[in-house]
Amino acid sequence: MAAEGSTKAVVTALAANLGIAVSKFVAAGITGSASMLAEGVHSVADSTNQALLLVGGKRARRAPSTLHPFGYARERYIYAFLVAIILFTLGGLYALYESYHKITHPQELTSPLVAVVVLLIAMGLEGYALRTAVKEANRTRGGGGWVSFVRRARAPELPVILLEDAGALLGLVLALLGVGLSVLTGNGIFDGIATGCIGILLVTIAVILATEIKSLLIGEAALPEEVTAIHTALLSTPGVDRVIHLRTMHLGPEELLVAAKIAVAAADDGATIAATIDDAEARLRRALPTAKVVYLEPDIDRQPTPTGAAANGLGH
């Protein structure tokens, strides 16, 4: 369900941005507005990004191979990281360049009404795309805030789309202000200032995305509530005295690697220990279906059961 929701949000945003990009470039050509041109480039960057997210999602579904025995799920992270790079360069840096040019060489806008109409239409389309992304994110967000959702999400598509769409709406407001002030004052420098603000906005969003996705690429652990579920499932298994240590890492958004050392009684024979491990693994997978790769190592329990969450293997 999470993957389907992410795909729906990406496709909706892609369709909206393709139409918006064309209208912005036409309006930029008619009016000579730098902020409108920057917004057009912004929409092209967003469209490219969404296409990359779809490609990454498709490639991530490939079956494991001899060279990649854990599969290709992390390709979703790689393509999402490329999104951040494109947004930074094609979107943010280009807008800053255009801002410098328009501030140093301001020009009066022509047919500004065209720009206003296009911006208002674009705001409606971007609002619809953002509404779709918010609706899909709410299915998995729970009661946490949006900042927490972006930081905790292990699937990159929805946070990327949410930040892109929110940034696009804010960028459109800035462009509208720039065009409006340029018309009211007759001074095109306000259009250049708005373009610079759009550039700073895009660079900021790109840096946030790159930071979060870099962490996913390196390999993030399971969420605290997932760690608790794993710990509880293992300890509920007859024959498991305690969890000596526990390590988890996301191989992909919906694929979790779990490695744990569990303490068993010294008197247990090989067959009993093997049955205990099989039972523990089955309980763990039922409690956490995303645990696709599980390694459980038995060890003789030579110590009394310690107290405290850290001693029980809740720490990573």
Tab-separated table of C-alpha atoms in Angstrom, residues 46-268:
chain	number	residue	atom	x	y	z
A	46	ASP	CA	10.392	18.826	-10.761
A	47	SER	CA	9.126	16.876	-13.794
A	48	THR	CA	12.572	15.347	-14.322
A	49	ASN	CA	12.728	14.464	-10.649
A	50	GLN	CA	9.375	12.717	-10.690
A	51	ALA	CA	10.355	10.745	-13.787
A	52	LEU	CA	13.528	9.663	-11.970
A	53	LEU	CA	11.505	8.548	-8.942
A	54	LEU	CA	9.313	6.384	-11.190
A	55	VAL	CA	12.380	4.873	-12.889
A	56	GLY	CA	13.993	4.194	-9.510
A	57	GLY	CA	10.842	2.504	-8.234
A	58	LYS	CA	10.693	0.241	-11.273
A	59	ARG	CA	14.374	-0.728	-11.161
A	60	ALA	CA	14.186	-1.393	-7.416
A	61	ARG	CA	11.694	-4.213	-8.039
A	62	ARG	CA	14.230	-6.353	-9.910
A	63	ALA	CA	14.916	-9.798	-8.459
A	64	PRO	CA	18.141	-10.367	-6.478
A	65	SER	CA	21.118	-11.517	-8.519
A	66	THR	CA	24.462	-13.195	-7.828
A	67	LEU	CA	26.145	-9.789	-7.846
A	68	HIS	CA	23.435	-8.175	-5.711
A	69	PRO	CA	22.087	-10.958	-3.460
A	70	PHE	CA	20.105	-8.515	-1.298
A	71	GLY	CA	18.298	-7.086	-4.303
A	72	TYR	CA	18.071	-3.604	-5.783
A	73	ALA	CA	15.692	-1.858	-3.378
A	74	ARG	CA	18.240	0.852	-2.594
A	75	GLU	CA	17.988	2.139	-6.153
A	76	ARG	CA	15.005	4.123	-4.901
A	77	TYR	CA	17.400	5.992	-2.619
A	78	ILE	CA	19.938	6.572	-5.387
A	79	TYR	CA	17.381	8.076	-7.756
A	80	ALA	CA	15.939	10.188	-4.952
A	81	PHE	CA	19.439	11.519	-4.260
A	82	LEU	CA	19.763	12.432	-7.936
A	83	VAL	CA	16.514	14.368	-7.517
A	84	ALA	CA	18.140	16.509	-4.820
A	85	ILE	CA	21.168	17.182	-7.039
A	86	ILE	CA	18.999	18.201	-10.011
A	87	LEU	CA	16.812	20.438	-7.839
A	88	PHE	CA	19.958	22.112	-6.478
A	89	THR	CA	21.672	22.699	-9.821
A	90	LEU	CA	18.963	22.994	-12.473
A	91	GLY	CA	16.461	24.667	-10.166
A	92	GLY	CA	18.232	26.624	-7.452
A	93	LEU	CA	21.503	27.718	-9.041
A	94	TYR	CA	19.839	28.683	-12.324
A	95	ALA	CA	17.294	30.813	-10.463
A	96	LEU	CA	20.087	32.563	-8.547
A	97	TYR	CA	21.898	33.266	-11.816
A	98	GLU	CA	18.757	34.739	-13.364
A	99	SER	CA	18.206	36.793	-10.217
A	100	TYR	CA	21.655	38.348	-10.443
A	101	HIS	CA	21.124	39.147	-14.117
A	102	LYS	CA	17.723	40.776	-13.564
A	103	ILE	CA	18.818	42.762	-10.499
A	104	THR	CA	21.854	44.171	-12.299
A	105	HIS	CA	19.903	44.740	-15.543
A	106	PRO	CA	16.241	45.267	-14.556
A	107	GLN	CA	13.655	45.384	-17.344
A	108	GLU	CA	10.006	46.397	-17.364
A	109	LEU	CA	7.559	43.510	-17.784
A	110	THR	CA	5.234	43.291	-20.772
A	111	SER	CA	1.723	41.784	-20.621
A	112	PRO	CA	2.023	41.017	-16.887
A	113	LEU	CA	-1.611	39.872	-16.795
A	114	VAL	CA	-0.558	36.741	-18.703
A	115	ALA	CA	1.974	35.930	-15.979
A	116	VAL	CA	-0.597	36.462	-13.238
A	117	VAL	CA	-3.157	34.178	-14.905
A	118	VAL	CA	-0.573	31.432	-15.487
A	119	LEU	CA	0.679	31.684	-11.907
A	120	LEU	CA	-2.839	31.394	-10.488
A	121	ILE	CA	-3.579	28.341	-12.656
A	122	ALA	CA	-0.244	26.810	-11.646
A	123	MET	CA	-1.036	27.389	-7.977
A	124	GLY	CA	-4.300	25.493	-8.408
A	125	LEU	CA	-2.572	22.541	-10.085
A	126	GLU	CA	0.279	22.467	-7.582
A	127	GLY	CA	-2.236	22.660	-4.752
A	128	TYR	CA	-4.020	19.607	-6.127
A	129	ALA	CA	-0.730	17.704	-6.433
A	130	LEU	CA	0.235	18.664	-2.866
A	131	ARG	CA	-3.207	17.628	-1.602
A	132	THR	CA	-2.734	14.193	-3.195
A	133	ALA	CA	0.711	13.805	-1.609
A	134	VAL	CA	-0.602	14.860	1.802
A	135	LYS	CA	-3.507	12.419	1.532
A	136	GLU	CA	-1.184	9.517	0.712
A	137	ALA	CA	1.314	10.511	3.416
A	138	ASN	CA	-1.410	10.663	6.055
A	139	ARG	CA	-1.974	6.917	5.592
A	140	THR	CA	1.450	6.176	7.051
A	141	ARG	CA	2.298	9.354	8.977
A	142	GLY	CA	0.352	8.475	12.094
A	143	GLY	CA	0.101	11.166	14.720
A	144	GLY	CA	3.548	12.669	14.152
A	145	GLY	CA	4.272	16.072	12.653
A	146	TRP	CA	5.393	16.710	9.099
A	147	VAL	CA	9.014	17.391	10.017
A	148	SER	CA	9.090	14.100	11.896
A	149	PHE	CA	7.516	12.324	8.914
A	150	VAL	CA	10.178	13.597	6.511
A	151	ARG	CA	12.965	12.599	8.907
A	152	ARG	CA	11.539	9.186	9.854
A	153	ALA	CA	10.263	8.055	6.444
A	154	ARG	CA	12.226	5.169	4.955
A	155	ALA	CA	10.484	5.432	1.552
A	156	PRO	CA	11.905	8.517	-0.194
A	157	GLU	CA	9.151	9.298	-2.713
A	158	LEU	CA	6.511	10.907	-0.491
A	159	PRO	CA	8.930	13.191	1.441
A	160	VAL	CA	10.473	14.277	-1.876
A	161	ILE	CA	7.092	15.036	-3.442
A	162	LEU	CA	5.841	16.805	-0.305
A	163	LEU	CA	8.874	19.091	-0.160
A	164	GLU	CA	8.838	19.685	-3.915
A	165	ASP	CA	5.141	20.561	-4.047
A	166	ALA	CA	5.268	22.728	-0.932
A	167	GLY	CA	8.317	24.510	-2.345
A	168	ALA	CA	6.597	24.912	-5.700
A	169	LEU	CA	3.564	26.567	-4.098
A	170	LEU	CA	5.755	28.929	-2.094
A	171	GLY	CA	7.803	29.669	-5.213
A	172	LEU	CA	4.650	30.564	-7.137
A	173	VAL	CA	3.631	32.969	-4.361
A	174	LEU	CA	7.073	34.592	-4.545
A	175	ALA	CA	6.838	34.854	-8.329
A	176	LEU	CA	3.382	36.424	-8.046
A	177	LEU	CA	4.719	38.961	-5.544
A	178	GLY	CA	7.670	39.743	-7.798
A	179	VAL	CA	5.475	40.314	-10.853
A	180	GLY	CA	2.928	42.317	-8.857
A	181	LEU	CA	5.502	44.628	-7.265
A	182	SER	CA	7.265	45.117	-10.609
A	183	VAL	CA	3.982	46.190	-12.208
A	184	LEU	CA	2.954	48.459	-9.304
A	185	THR	CA	6.319	50.228	-9.061
A	186	GLY	CA	7.400	50.029	-12.681
A	187	ASN	CA	10.729	48.681	-11.454
A	188	GLY	CA	11.761	45.226	-12.731
A	189	ILE	CA	14.239	44.776	-9.881
A	190	PHE	CA	11.467	43.266	-7.735
A	191	ASP	CA	11.099	40.481	-10.287
A	192	GLY	CA	14.801	39.777	-9.896
A	193	ILE	CA	14.567	39.777	-6.098
A	194	ALA	CA	11.671	37.305	-6.235
A	195	THR	CA	13.739	35.116	-8.552
A	196	GLY	CA	16.582	35.135	-6.008
A	197	CYS	CA	14.183	34.135	-3.234
A	198	ILE	CA	12.969	31.233	-5.388
A	199	GLY	CA	16.571	30.156	-5.926
A	200	ILE	CA	17.340	30.244	-2.194
A	201	LEU	CA	14.158	28.249	-1.518
A	202	LEU	CA	15.084	25.547	-4.022
A	203	VAL	CA	18.667	25.281	-2.768
A	204	THR	CA	17.391	24.933	0.820
A	205	ILE	CA	14.950	22.160	-0.119
A	206	ALA	CA	17.659	20.382	-2.131
A	207	VAL	CA	20.086	20.451	0.814
A	208	ILE	CA	17.421	19.063	3.180
A	209	LEU	CA	16.580	16.266	0.730
A	210	ALA	CA	20.220	15.410	0.075
A	211	THR	CA	20.955	15.229	3.818
A	212	GLU	CA	18.022	12.940	4.573
A	213	ILE	CA	18.548	10.638	1.590
A	214	LYS	CA	22.301	10.400	2.206
A	215	SER	CA	21.455	8.934	5.604
A	216	LEU	CA	19.200	6.355	3.912
A	217	LEU	CA	21.931	5.482	1.415
A	218	ILE	CA	24.426	4.866	4.212
A	219	GLY	CA	21.892	2.567	5.871
A	220	GLU	CA	19.408	3.535	8.573
A	221	ALA	CA	18.207	1.301	11.383
A	222	ALA	CA	14.610	0.290	11.968
A	223	LEU	CA	12.351	2.773	13.728
A	224	PRO	CA	12.261	2.546	17.552
A	225	GLU	CA	8.776	1.009	17.555
A	226	GLU	CA	9.947	-1.608	15.046
A	227	VAL	CA	12.942	-2.434	17.227
A	228	THR	CA	10.577	-2.912	20.153
A	229	ALA	CA	8.376	-5.226	18.048
A	230	ILE	CA	11.422	-7.311	17.063
A	231	HIS	CA	12.622	-7.517	20.643
A	232	THR	CA	9.165	-8.532	21.887
A	233	ALA	CA	8.763	-11.198	19.197
A	234	LEU	CA	12.128	-12.773	20.005
A	235	LEU	CA	11.543	-12.795	23.753
A	236	SER	CA	8.097	-14.330	23.298
A	237	THR	CA	9.712	-17.417	21.782
A	238	PRO	CA	10.012	-20.397	24.149
A	239	GLY	CA	13.690	-21.224	24.573
A	240	VAL	CA	14.955	-17.647	24.062
A	241	ASP	CA	16.224	-16.410	27.427
A	242	ARG	CA	17.250	-12.939	26.314
A	243	VAL	CA	18.456	-10.860	23.369
A	244	ILE	CA	22.190	-10.328	23.719
A	245	HIS	CA	22.417	-7.771	20.916
A	246	LEU	CA	20.338	-6.627	17.986
A	247	ARG	CA	21.287	-4.869	14.744
A	248	THR	CA	18.907	-3.697	12.011
A	249	MET	CA	19.357	-1.919	8.691
A	250	HIS	CA	17.031	-0.971	5.854
A	251	LEU	CA	18.044	-2.653	2.607
A	252	GLY	CA	15.234	-0.648	1.019
A	253	PRO	CA	12.085	1.212	2.068
A	254	GLU	CA	10.120	-2.011	2.673
A	255	GLU	CA	13.022	-4.407	3.239
A	256	LEU	CA	14.647	-4.716	6.635
A	257	LEU	CA	17.714	-6.749	7.603
A	258	VAL	CA	17.625	-8.074	11.164
A	259	ALA	CA	20.665	-9.652	12.843
A	260	ALA	CA	20.467	-10.730	16.477
A	261	LYS	CA	22.324	-12.891	18.943
A	262	ILE	CA	19.916	-14.717	21.241
A	263	ALA	CA	20.717	-16.527	24.470
A	264	VAL	CA	19.566	-20.145	24.830
A	265	ALA	CA	19.916	-22.605	27.680
A	266	ALA	CA	23.193	-24.529	27.961
A	267	ALA	CA	21.292	-27.795	28.242
A	268	ASP	CA	19.539	-27.401	24.843
